[in-house]
mmCIF file of C-alpha atoms in Angstrom:
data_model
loop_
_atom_site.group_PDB
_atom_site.id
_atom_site.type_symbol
_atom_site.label_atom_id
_atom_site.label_comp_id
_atom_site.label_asym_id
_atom_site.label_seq_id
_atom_site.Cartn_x
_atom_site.Cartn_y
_atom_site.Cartn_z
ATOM 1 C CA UNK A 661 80.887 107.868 89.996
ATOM 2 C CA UNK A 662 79.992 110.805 91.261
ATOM 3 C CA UNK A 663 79.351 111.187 95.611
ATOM 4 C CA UNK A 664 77.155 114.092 96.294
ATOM 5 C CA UNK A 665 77.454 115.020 100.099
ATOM 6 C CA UNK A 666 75.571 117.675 102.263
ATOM 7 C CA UNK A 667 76.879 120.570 101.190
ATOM 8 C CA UNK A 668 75.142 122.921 99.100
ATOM 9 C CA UNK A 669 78.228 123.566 97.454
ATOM 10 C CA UNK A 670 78.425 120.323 96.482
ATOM 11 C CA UNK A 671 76.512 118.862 93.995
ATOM 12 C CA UNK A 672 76.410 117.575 90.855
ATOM 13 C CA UNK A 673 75.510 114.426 88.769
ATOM 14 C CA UNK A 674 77.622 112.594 86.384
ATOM 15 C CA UNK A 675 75.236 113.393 83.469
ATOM 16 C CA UNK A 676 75.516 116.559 84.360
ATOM 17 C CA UNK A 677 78.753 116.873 84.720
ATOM 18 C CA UNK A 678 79.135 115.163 81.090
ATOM 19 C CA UNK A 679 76.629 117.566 79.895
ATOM 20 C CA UNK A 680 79.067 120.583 80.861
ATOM 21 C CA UNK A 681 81.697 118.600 79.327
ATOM 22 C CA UNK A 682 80.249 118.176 76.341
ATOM 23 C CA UNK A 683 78.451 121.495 75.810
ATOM 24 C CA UNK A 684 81.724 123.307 77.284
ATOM 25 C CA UNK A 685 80.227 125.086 80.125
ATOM 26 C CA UNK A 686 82.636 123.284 82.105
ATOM 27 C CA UNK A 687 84.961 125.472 81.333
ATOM 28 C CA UNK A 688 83.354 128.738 83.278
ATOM 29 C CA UNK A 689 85.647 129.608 86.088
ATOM 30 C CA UNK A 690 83.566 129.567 89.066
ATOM 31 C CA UNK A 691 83.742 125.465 89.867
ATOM 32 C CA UNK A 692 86.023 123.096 90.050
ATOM 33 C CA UNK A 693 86.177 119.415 89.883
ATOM 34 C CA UNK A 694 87.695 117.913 92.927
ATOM 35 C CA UNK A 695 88.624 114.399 93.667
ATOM 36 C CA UNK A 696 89.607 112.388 97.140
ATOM 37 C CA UNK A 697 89.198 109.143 98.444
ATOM 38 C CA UNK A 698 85.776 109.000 99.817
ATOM 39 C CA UNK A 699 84.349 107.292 103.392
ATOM 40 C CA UNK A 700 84.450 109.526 106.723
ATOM 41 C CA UNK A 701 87.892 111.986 105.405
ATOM 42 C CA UNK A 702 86.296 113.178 102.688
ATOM 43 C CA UNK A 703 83.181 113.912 104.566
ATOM 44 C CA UNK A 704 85.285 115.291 107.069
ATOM 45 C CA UNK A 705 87.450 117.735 104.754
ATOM 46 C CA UNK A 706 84.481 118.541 102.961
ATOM 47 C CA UNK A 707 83.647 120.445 106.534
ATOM 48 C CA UNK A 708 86.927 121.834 107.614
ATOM 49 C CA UNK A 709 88.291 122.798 103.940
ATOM 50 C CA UNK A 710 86.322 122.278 100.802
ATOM 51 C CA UNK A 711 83.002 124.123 102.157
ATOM 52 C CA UNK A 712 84.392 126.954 104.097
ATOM 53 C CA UNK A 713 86.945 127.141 100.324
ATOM 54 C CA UNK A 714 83.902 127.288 98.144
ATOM 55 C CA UNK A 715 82.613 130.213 100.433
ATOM 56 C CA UNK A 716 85.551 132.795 100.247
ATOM 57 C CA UNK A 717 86.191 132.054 96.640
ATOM 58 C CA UNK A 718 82.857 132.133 95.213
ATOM 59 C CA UNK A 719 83.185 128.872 93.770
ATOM 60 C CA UNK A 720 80.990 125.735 93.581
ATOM 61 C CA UNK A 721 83.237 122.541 94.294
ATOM 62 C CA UNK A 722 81.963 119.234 92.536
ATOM 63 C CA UNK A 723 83.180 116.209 93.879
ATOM 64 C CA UNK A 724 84.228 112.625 92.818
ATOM 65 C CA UNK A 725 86.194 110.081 94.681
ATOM 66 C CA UNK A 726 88.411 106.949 93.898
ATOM 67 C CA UNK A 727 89.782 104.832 96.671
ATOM 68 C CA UNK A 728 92.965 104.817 93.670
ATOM 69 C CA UNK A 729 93.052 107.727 91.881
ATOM 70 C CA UNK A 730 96.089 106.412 89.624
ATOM 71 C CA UNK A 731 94.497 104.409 87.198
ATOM 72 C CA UNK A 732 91.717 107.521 86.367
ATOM 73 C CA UNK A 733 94.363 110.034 85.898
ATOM 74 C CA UNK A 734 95.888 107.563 83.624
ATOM 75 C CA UNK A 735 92.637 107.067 81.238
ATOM 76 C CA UNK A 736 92.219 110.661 81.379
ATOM 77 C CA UNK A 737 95.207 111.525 80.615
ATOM 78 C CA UNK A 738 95.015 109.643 77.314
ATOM 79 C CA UNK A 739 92.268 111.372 76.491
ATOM 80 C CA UNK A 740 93.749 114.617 76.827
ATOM 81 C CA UNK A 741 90.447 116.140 78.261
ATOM 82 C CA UNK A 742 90.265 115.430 81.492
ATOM 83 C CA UNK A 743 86.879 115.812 83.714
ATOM 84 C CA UNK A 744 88.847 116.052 87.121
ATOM 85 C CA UNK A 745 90.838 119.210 88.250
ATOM 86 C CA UNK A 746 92.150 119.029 91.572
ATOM 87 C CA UNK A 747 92.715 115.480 92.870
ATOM 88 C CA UNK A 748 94.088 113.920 96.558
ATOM 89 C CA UNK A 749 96.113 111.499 96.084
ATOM 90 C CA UNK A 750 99.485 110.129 97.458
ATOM 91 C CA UNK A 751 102.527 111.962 96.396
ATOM 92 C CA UNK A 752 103.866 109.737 94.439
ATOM 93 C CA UNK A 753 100.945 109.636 92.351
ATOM 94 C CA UNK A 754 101.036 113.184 91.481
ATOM 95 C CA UNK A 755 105.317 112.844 90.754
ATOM 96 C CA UNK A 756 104.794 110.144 88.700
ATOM 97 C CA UNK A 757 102.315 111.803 86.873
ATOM 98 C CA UNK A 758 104.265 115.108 86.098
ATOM 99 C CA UNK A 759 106.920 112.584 85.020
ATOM 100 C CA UNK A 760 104.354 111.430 82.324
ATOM 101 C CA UNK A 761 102.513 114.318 80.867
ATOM 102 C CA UNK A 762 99.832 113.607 82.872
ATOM 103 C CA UNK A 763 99.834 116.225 85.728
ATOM 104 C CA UNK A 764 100.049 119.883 85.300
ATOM 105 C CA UNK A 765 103.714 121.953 86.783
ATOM 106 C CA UNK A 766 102.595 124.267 89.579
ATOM 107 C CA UNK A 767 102.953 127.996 89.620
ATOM 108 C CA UNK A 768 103.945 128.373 92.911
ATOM 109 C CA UNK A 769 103.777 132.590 92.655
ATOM 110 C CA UNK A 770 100.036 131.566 92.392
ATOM 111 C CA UNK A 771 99.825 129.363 95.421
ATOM 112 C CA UNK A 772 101.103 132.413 98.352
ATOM 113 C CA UNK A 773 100.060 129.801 101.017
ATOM 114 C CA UNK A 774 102.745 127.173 100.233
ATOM 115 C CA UNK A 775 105.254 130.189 100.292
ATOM 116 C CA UNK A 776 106.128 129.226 104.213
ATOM 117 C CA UNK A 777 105.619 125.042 104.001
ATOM 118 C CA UNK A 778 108.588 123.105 104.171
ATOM 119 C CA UNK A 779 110.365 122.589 100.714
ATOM 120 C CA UNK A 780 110.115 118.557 101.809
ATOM 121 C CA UNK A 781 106.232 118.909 101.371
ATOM 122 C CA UNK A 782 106.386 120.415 98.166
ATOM 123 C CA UNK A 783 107.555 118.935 94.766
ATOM 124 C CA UNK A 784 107.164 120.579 90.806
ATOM 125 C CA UNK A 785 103.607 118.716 90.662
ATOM 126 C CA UNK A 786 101.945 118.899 93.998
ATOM 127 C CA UNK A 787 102.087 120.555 97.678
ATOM 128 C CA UNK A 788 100.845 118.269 100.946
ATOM 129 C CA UNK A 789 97.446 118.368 101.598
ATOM 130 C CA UNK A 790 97.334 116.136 105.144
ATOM 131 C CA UNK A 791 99.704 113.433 107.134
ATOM 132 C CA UNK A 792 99.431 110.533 108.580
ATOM 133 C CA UNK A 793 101.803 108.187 109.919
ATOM 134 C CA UNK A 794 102.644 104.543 109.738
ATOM 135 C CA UNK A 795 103.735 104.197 113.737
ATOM 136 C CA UNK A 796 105.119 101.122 116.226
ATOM 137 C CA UNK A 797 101.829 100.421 118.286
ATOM 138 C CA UNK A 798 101.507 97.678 121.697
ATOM 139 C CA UNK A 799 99.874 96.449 123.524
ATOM 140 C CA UNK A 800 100.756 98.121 126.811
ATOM 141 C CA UNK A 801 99.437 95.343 129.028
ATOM 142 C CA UNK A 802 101.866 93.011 127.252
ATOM 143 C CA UNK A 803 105.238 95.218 127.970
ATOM 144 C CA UNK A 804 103.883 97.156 130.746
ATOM 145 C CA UNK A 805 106.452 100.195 131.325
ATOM 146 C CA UNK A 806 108.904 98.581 129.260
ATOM 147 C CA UNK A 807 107.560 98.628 125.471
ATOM 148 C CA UNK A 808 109.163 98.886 122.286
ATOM 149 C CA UNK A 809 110.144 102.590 121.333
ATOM 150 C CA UNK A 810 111.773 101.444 117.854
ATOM 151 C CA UNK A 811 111.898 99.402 115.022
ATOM 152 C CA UNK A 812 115.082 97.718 116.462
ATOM 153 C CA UNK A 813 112.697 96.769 119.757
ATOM 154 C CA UNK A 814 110.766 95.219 116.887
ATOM 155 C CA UNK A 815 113.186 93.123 115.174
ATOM 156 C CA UNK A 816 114.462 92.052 119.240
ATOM 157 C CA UNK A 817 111.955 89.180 119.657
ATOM 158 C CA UNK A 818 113.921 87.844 123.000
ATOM 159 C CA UNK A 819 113.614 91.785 124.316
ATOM 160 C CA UNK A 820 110.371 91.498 123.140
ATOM 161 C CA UNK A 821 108.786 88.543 122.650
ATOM 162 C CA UNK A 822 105.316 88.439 121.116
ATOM 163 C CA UNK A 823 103.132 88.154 118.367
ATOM 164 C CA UNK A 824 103.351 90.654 115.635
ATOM 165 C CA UNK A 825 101.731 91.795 112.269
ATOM 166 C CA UNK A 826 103.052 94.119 109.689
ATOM 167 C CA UNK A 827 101.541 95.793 106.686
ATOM 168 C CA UNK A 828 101.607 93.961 103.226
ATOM 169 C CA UNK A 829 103.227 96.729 101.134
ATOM 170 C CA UNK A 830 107.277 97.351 100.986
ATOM 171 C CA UNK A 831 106.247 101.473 101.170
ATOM 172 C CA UNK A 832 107.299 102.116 104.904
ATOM 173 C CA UNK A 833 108.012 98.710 105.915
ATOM 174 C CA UNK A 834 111.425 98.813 104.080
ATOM 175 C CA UNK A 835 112.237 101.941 105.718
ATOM 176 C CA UNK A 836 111.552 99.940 109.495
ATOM 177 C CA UNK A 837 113.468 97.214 108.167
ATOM 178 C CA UNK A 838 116.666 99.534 107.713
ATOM 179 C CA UNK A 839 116.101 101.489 110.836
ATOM 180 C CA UNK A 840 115.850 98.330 112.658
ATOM 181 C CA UNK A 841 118.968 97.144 110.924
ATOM 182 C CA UNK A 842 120.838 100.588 112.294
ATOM 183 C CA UNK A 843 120.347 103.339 109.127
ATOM 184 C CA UNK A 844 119.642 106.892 110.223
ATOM 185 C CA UNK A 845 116.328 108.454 109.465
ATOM 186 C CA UNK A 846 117.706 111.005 107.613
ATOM 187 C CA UNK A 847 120.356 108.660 105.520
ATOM 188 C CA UNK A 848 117.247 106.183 104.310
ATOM 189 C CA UNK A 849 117.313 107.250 100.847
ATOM 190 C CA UNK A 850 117.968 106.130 98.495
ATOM 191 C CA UNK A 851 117.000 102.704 100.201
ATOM 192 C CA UNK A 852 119.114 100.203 100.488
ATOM 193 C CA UNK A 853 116.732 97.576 98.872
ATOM 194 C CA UNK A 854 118.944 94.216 99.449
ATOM 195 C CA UNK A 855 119.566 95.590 102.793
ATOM 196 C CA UNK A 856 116.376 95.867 103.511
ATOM 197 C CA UNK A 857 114.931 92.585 102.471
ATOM 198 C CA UNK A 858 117.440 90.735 104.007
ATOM 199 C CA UNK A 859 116.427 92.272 107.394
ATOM 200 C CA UNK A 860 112.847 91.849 106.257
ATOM 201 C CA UNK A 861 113.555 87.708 106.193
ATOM 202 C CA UNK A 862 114.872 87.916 109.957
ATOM 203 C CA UNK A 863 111.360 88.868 111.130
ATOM 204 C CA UNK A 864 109.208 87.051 108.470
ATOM 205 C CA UNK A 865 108.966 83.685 110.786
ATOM 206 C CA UNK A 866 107.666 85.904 113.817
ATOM 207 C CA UNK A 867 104.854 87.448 111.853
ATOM 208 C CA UNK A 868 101.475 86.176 112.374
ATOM 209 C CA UNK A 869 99.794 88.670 110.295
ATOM 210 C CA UNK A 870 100.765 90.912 106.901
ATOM 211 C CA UNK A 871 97.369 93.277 106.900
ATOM 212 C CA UNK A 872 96.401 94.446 103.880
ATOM 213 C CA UNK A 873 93.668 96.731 105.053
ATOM 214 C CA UNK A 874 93.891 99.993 107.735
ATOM 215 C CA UNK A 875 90.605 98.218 108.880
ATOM 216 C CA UNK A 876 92.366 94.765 109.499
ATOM 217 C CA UNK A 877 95.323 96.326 111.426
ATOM 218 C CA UNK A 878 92.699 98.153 113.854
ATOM 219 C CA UNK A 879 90.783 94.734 114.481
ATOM 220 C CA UNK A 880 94.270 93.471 115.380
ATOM 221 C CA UNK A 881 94.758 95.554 117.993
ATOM 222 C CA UNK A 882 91.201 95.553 119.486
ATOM 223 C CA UNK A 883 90.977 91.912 119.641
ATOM 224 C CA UNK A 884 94.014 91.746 121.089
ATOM 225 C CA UNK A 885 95.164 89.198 118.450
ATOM 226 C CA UNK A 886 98.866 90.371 118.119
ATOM 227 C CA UNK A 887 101.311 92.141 120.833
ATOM 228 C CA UNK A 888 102.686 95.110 118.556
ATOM 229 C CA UNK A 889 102.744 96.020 114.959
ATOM 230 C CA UNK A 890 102.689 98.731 112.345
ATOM 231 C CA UNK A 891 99.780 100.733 111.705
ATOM 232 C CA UNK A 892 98.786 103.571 110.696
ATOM 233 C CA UNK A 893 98.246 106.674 113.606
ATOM 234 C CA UNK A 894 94.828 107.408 112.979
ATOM 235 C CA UNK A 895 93.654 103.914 113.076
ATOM 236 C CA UNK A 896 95.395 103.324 115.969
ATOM 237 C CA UNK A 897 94.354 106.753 118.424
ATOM 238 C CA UNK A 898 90.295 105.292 117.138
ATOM 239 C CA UNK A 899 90.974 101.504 119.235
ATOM 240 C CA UNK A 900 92.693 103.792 121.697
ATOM 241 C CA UNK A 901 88.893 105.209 122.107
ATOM 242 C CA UNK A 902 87.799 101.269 123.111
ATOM 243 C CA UNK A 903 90.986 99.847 124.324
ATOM 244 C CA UNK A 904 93.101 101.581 126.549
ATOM 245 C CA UNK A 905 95.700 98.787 126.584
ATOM 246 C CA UNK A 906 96.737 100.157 123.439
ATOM 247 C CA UNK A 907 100.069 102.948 122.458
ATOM 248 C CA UNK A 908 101.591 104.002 120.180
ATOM 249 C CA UNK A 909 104.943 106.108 119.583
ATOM 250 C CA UNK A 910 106.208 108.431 117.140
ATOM 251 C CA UNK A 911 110.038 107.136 116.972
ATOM 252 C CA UNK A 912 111.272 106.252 113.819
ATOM 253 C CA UNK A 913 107.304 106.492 112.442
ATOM 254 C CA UNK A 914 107.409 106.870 108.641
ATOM 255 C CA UNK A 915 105.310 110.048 108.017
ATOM 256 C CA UNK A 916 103.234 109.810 104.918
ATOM 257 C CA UNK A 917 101.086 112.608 102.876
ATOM 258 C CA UNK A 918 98.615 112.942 100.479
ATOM 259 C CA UNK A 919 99.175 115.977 98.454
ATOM 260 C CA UNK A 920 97.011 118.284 96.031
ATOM 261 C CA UNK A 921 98.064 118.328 92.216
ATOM 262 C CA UNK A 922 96.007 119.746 89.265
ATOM 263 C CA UNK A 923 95.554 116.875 86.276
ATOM 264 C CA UNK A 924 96.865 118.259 82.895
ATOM 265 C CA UNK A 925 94.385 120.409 80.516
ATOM 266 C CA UNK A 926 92.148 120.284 83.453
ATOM 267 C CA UNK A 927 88.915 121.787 82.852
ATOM 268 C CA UNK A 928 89.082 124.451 84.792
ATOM 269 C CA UNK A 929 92.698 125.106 85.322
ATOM 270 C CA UNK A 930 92.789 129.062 86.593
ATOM 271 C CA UNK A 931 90.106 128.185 89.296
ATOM 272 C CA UNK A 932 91.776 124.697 90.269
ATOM 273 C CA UNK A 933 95.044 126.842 91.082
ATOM 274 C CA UNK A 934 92.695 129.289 93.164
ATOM 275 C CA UNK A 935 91.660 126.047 95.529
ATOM 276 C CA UNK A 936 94.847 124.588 95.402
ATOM 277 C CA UNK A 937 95.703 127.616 97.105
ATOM 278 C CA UNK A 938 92.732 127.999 99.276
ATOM 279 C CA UNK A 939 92.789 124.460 100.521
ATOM 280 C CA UNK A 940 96.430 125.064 101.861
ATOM 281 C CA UNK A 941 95.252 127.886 103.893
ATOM 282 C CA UNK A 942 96.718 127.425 107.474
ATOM 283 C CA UNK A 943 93.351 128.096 109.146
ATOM 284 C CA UNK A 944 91.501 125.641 107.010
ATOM 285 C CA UNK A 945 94.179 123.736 107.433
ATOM 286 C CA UNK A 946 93.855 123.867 111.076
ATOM 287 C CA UNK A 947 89.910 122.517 111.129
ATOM 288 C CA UNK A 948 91.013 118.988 109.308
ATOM 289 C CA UNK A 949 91.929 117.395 112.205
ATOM 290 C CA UNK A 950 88.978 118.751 114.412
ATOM 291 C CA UNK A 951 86.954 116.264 112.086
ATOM 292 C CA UNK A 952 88.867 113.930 112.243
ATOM 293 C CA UNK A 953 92.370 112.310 113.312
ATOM 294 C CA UNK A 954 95.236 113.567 110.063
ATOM 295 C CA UNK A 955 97.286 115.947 110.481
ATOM 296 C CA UNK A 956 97.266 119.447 108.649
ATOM 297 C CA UNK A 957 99.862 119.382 105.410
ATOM 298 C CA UNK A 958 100.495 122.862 106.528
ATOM 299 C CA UNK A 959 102.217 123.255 109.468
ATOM 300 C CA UNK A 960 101.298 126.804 109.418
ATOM 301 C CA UNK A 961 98.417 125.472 110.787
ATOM 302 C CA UNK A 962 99.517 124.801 114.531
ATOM 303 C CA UNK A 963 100.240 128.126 114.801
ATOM 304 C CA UNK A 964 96.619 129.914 114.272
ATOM 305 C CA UNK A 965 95.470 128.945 117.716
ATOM 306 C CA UNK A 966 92.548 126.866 116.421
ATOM 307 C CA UNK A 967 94.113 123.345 117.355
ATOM 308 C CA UNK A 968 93.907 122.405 121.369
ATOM 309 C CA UNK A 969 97.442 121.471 122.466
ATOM 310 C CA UNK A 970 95.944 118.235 123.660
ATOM 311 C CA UNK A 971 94.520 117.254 120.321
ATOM 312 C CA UNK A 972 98.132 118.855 118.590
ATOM 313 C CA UNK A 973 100.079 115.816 120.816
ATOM 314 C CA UNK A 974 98.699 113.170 118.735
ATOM 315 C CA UNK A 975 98.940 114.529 115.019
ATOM 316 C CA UNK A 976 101.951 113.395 112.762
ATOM 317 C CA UNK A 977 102.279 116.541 111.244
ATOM 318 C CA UNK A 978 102.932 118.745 114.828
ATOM 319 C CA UNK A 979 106.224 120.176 114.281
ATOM 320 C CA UNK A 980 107.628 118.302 117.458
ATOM 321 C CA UNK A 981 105.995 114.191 116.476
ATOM 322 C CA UNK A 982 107.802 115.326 112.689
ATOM 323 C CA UNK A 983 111.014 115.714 114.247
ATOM 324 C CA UNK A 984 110.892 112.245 115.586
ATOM 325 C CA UNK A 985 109.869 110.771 112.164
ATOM 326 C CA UNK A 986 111.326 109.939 108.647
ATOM 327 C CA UNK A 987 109.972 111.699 105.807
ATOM 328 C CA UNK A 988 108.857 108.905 103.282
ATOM 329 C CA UNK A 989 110.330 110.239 99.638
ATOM 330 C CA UNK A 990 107.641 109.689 97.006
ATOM 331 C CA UNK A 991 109.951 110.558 94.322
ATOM 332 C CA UNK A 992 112.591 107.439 95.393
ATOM 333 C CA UNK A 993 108.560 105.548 95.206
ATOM 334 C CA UNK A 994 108.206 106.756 91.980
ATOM 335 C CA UNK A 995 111.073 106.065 90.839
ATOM 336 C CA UNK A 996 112.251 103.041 88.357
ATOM 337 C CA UNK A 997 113.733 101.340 91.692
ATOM 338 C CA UNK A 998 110.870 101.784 93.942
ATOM 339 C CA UNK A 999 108.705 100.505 91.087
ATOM 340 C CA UNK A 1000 111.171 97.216 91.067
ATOM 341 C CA UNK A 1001 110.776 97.035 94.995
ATOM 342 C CA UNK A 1002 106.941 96.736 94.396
ATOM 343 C CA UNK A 1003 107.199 93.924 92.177
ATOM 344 C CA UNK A 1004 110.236 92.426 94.246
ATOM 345 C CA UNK A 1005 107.496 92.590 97.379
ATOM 346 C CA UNK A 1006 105.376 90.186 96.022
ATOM 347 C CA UNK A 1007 107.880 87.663 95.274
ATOM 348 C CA UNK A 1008 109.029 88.110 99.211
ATOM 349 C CA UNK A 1009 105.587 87.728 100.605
ATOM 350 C CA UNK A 1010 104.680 84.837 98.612
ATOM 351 C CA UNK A 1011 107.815 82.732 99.542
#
């Protein structure tokens, strides 16, 4: 399904679009096909980056989006002519499509503005695009000036006692399970999986909720129906805007990305490149999180002056909340074993 938004740039219905597939005139270089996940952030990069791009390229950018991207680039990957070019999408999606034919190897010598990015933020298939961050949030009425600052504050239910929720997916909550059980940020991976679960089972009788939803974890907090849990920043800094009970730290967060990748015999391959580049670019970059609350997957970006210091304290991505964080590693997730955690989660949650 194709979402038109209000951008003149932006336009274009699917029988169109199959009519330029079919008829081949999808292949002219001067638009691109670009995919993201719909809702408020893609109205909100479509301000700060994919407008603004479109402008200083020359280009006209068409847009789709897919809550889950994988399962697309999967069916058009079979068909070995895709209709997407550029897509948003977690890392590991992008990895685990290189892996299988399905996404195409970047030329970084045509993408200058990933030259300076961390090489963390970069893999074969894809560069990061924005952050956010799967944080330890409180209530601050409940702990007053004594609240959790780590996962091991978590785990302490005498320290801390409470009601708690946690998210219903092993990504990130395996790696809080290990830091509360002791492991260094840095020595995570590969994770200890056993380890893991078996701290996992220690807190499973205190939690009153496993949210499966970023909405559900925010009506958590706002209704003041649990004490602290995981969540994810952005969700958390909007109940901060109703509730100022409510913090949040970035110890031990698990900082997460969505990155750019091109899909494989992409329509328009030479001009997908071009706004792979272009989307990177640190002042672009830098607008994202005037829309709205993600951090820029450049952190070039913090350094063009055009995001308030104020607004720069609460992003994931700001070179000093990073340092406090662990990297999640969507190649471990796409991986063999983190494909055996998934399945292993389902088993745990059901028990």
């Amino acid at each position: 399904m194709i979402r038109c938004f209000a951008s003149s740039n932006v336009r274009l219905s699917a029988s169109l679009l199959a009519l330029l597939a079919t008829t081949g005139l999808a292949a002219a270089a001067d638009q691109v096909v670009f995919v993201s996940q719909g809702g408020a952030y893609q109205e909100a990069q479509t301000k700060a980056i994919l407008d603004p791009a479109a402008k200083a390229l020359g280009i006209t950018v068409n847009q789709d989006s897919s809550p889950d991207a994988w399962p697309v680039i999967k069916t058009q990957g079979a068909t070995g002519a895709p209709t997407w070019d550029v897509v948003d999408t977690p890392t590991e999606d992008c990895v685990r499509g290189g892996d299988q034919g399905l996404i195409e190897k970047l030329d970084f010598s045509q993408i200058p503005n990933a030259a300076n990015m961390p090489e963390a933020y970069k893999t074969p298939y894809s560069v990061a695009y924005e952050f956010y961050s799967s944080v330890l949030t409180y209530n601050t009425k409940k702990f007053g000036g004594h609240p959790p600052q780590s996962w091991a504050d978590f785990w302490n239910v005498k320290a801390f006692p409470g009601t708690r929720a946690l998210r219903n997916h092993p990504l990130a909550t395996l790696e809080a399970a290990l830091m509360a059980d002791g492991v260094e940020p840095s020595k995570l991976y590969p994770l200890d999986v056993d380890r893991a679960f078996k701290k996992l089972e220690e807190i499973k009788p205190n939690i009153t909720v496993w949210w499966t939803s970023g909405g559900q974890s925010a009506q958590l907090l706002h209704d003041g129906e649990v004490d602290m849990e995981m969540a994810w920043n952005g969700r958390v800094t909007s109940v901060m805007k109703d509730n100022p009970d409510i913090g949040f730290t970035f110890n031990q967060g698990l900082l997460q990305n969505t990155s750019l990748c091109i899909l494989k015999n992409a329509p328009h391959l030479k001009t997908a490149v071009r706004f792979l580049n272009e989307a990177i670019d640190p002042k672009l970059q830098a607008h994202l999180p005037l829309a709205i609350n993600y951090g820029p997957g450049n952190p070039q970006a913090f350094k063009t002056g055009i995001i308030p210091a104020d607004l720069a304290k609460t992003l994931p991505s700001a070179p000093e909340n990073a340092a406090k964080q662990a990297l999640i590693a969507s190649a471990w997730w796409s991986s063999p074993a983190g494909d055996a955690a998934l399945k292993r989660w389902a088993t745990f949650v059901q028990q």
